[in-house]
Amino acid sequence: MKKASVILDRDYQIGRIDPRIYGSFIEHLGRAVYGGIYEPGHPQADALGFRKDVLEMVRRIGVPIVRYPGGNFVSGFNWEDSVGPREKRPKRLDLAWFTTETNEVGLHEFYEWAKQAGSEVMYAINLGTRGPEQARDIVEYANHKGGSKFSDMRIANGRKDPFGIKLWCLGNEMDGPWQMGQKTAYEYGRIANEAAKMMKWVDESIETVACGSSGSEIETFGDWELTMLDQCYDNIDYVSLHRYYGNPTNDTPGFLARTMDMDDFIRTVVSICDAVKGKKHSKKTVNLSFDEWNVWYHSNEQDEELKKSQRWGQALPLLEDVYNFEDALLVGSMLITLLRNADRVKVACMAQLVNVIAPIMTRNGGGCWAQTIFYPYMHASKYGRGTSLKALVKTPVYDCADYEGVPLIDATATLADDGSVTVFCVNRDMKEDFELDVDLRTFGEMKLAEHILLHHDDVKAVNTEEHPDNVVPTAGPGGTVDAGRAQVKIPALSWNVIRFEKA
Ligand code: AHR
């Protein structure tokens, strides 16, 4: 058996974990809303039309914040269309996904759903086809107590108390040619600055997220951040990062190494934020909102076909990636990467939550089930709270097409407020088990409370409505703890959650 070790020290900390790193995302896209969280007439629908079975699954994960309503969709969205009497809400052509939006679910309904799910709303405004004026208006509508045009409109629409939305995205992926109202970095930086300034004048308690690059591979990455931050640094609190990975060439070791890119991406954006801070002699630190991350590629071909054959359709099954076991391993590594950067990544959203590149799937009129990626997400959200520890990992490495020196054992650890320690670990080795030595000597006497394992012999194994339990967590082989040193067996190709409690 191969050997690796993780050295932990209770005083060697990366920082407090902001629970919002376990956020997610619901866009008006495909069947995320209609046929996903909302399906009036479904046997599981509540009085508002929300599916109780879906809500239950969301609660199982523990999703502290949900980004809404887009995504690309938001860049052509008029928030006013989505409030007020439903029968008066207009149907609109959505140029992001070439479908028709009915506006049946809007801000009021979504807020109620999020409350039931135990989530805060992270609201994205349209800086594509619209500007600072409408940005100011929606903050007034959502957060002002009353006595003004838009706050009184909210009250007339049935909601006396302000929604009190704290976190606001200043548009979406404004660097991308696919975006309605794409801008240069300078144009975007100016408009984001003015929007954020006016939004904060309406409600000084809010925080804003400026659009960073829509991916680390886009040509303008780096220059985009530098230029736009130079314009809006003083009025924004976070910069967004988006990243999706795929395995179209069926190269599992290469695919599992993609978090090397994610880590570089985070570090580069941190450096640029701090460079602008230095240039401006600012005392404020801008942190990161990794508000779109996941695996996304399985559905690409089918989506192109659907967009052509059912143009302007409603609630089409778009972006319905069926996730396999290797996807769950990469998602595990992505969560580990977020934890490792918890000092600067304060918000992160798995994109998305239901049906659209999602951990939770539904069938219209039918069941609801967990995809493979549901499990690492749920485990991290449940056990990865408290403080992120700086784990010193000693492991053999491998080389692949894009990276050299990829750790075979990808691991990190957290210290919960009750003193328990959790090690999260992905074994990227295709064939060999590892014996993992965990040094816990500075934590006092600890016992191995639980070893949760996600493994399947077939990397392409998936869960379906008929076979929802094909890839599910089981009890891992565990190990021993002796004089503060644990020895735990980590099977080849596996996601592991190893929980230590005070003995
Ligand atoms: O999450 C799907 C899409 O991916 C979002 O709408 C967009 O922001 C990104 O390109």
PDB file of C-alpha atoms and ligand atoms in Angstrom, residues 25 27 71-72 97 172-173 244 292 296 319 352 357, ligand 1:
ATOM      1  CA  PHE A  25     -27.187  28.975  -7.547  1.00  0.00           C
ATOM      2  CA  GLU A  27     -31.004  30.611 -12.490  1.00  0.00           C
ATOM      3  CA  GLY A  71     -26.417  33.807 -14.663  1.00  0.00           C
ATOM      4  CA  ASN A  72     -26.581  34.866 -18.265  1.00  0.00           C
ATOM      5  CA  TRP A  97     -31.000  30.634 -23.488  1.00  0.00           C
ATOM      6  CA  ASN A 172     -22.854  38.444 -14.608  1.00  0.00           C
ATOM      7  CA  GLU A 173     -19.834  37.466 -16.747  1.00  0.00           C
ATOM      8  CA  TYR A 244     -16.331  24.708 -14.965  1.00  0.00           C
ATOM      9  CA  GLU A 292     -20.045  29.543 -10.230  1.00  0.00           C
ATOM     10  CA  TRP A 296     -20.145  20.967 -16.939  1.00  0.00           C
ATOM     11  CA  LEU A 319     -27.797  21.763 -19.069  1.00  0.00           C
ATOM     12  CA  GLN A 352     -26.325  25.087  -9.979  1.00  0.00           C
ATOM     13  CA  ILE A 357     -25.797  21.169 -13.867  1.00  0.00           C
TER      14      ILE A 357
HETATM   15  O1  AHR B   1     -24.441  28.243 -14.911  1.00  0.00           O
HETATM   16  C1  AHR B   1     -24.688  28.264 -16.277  1.00  0.00           C
HETATM   17  C2  AHR B   1     -24.129  29.504 -16.953  1.00  0.00           C
HETATM   18  O2  AHR B   1     -22.737  29.466 -16.903  1.00  0.00           O
HETATM   19  C3  AHR B   1     -24.469  30.825 -16.318  1.00  0.00           C
HETATM   20  O3  AHR B   1     -25.690  31.320 -16.761  1.00  0.00           O
HETATM   21  C4  AHR B   1     -23.359  31.701 -16.774  1.00  0.00           C
HETATM   22  O4  AHR B   1     -23.078  32.725 -15.849  1.00  0.00           O
HETATM   23  C5  AHR B   1     -22.201  30.760 -16.995  1.00  0.00           C
HETATM   24  O5  AHR B   1     -21.616  30.941 -18.234  1.00  0.00           O
END
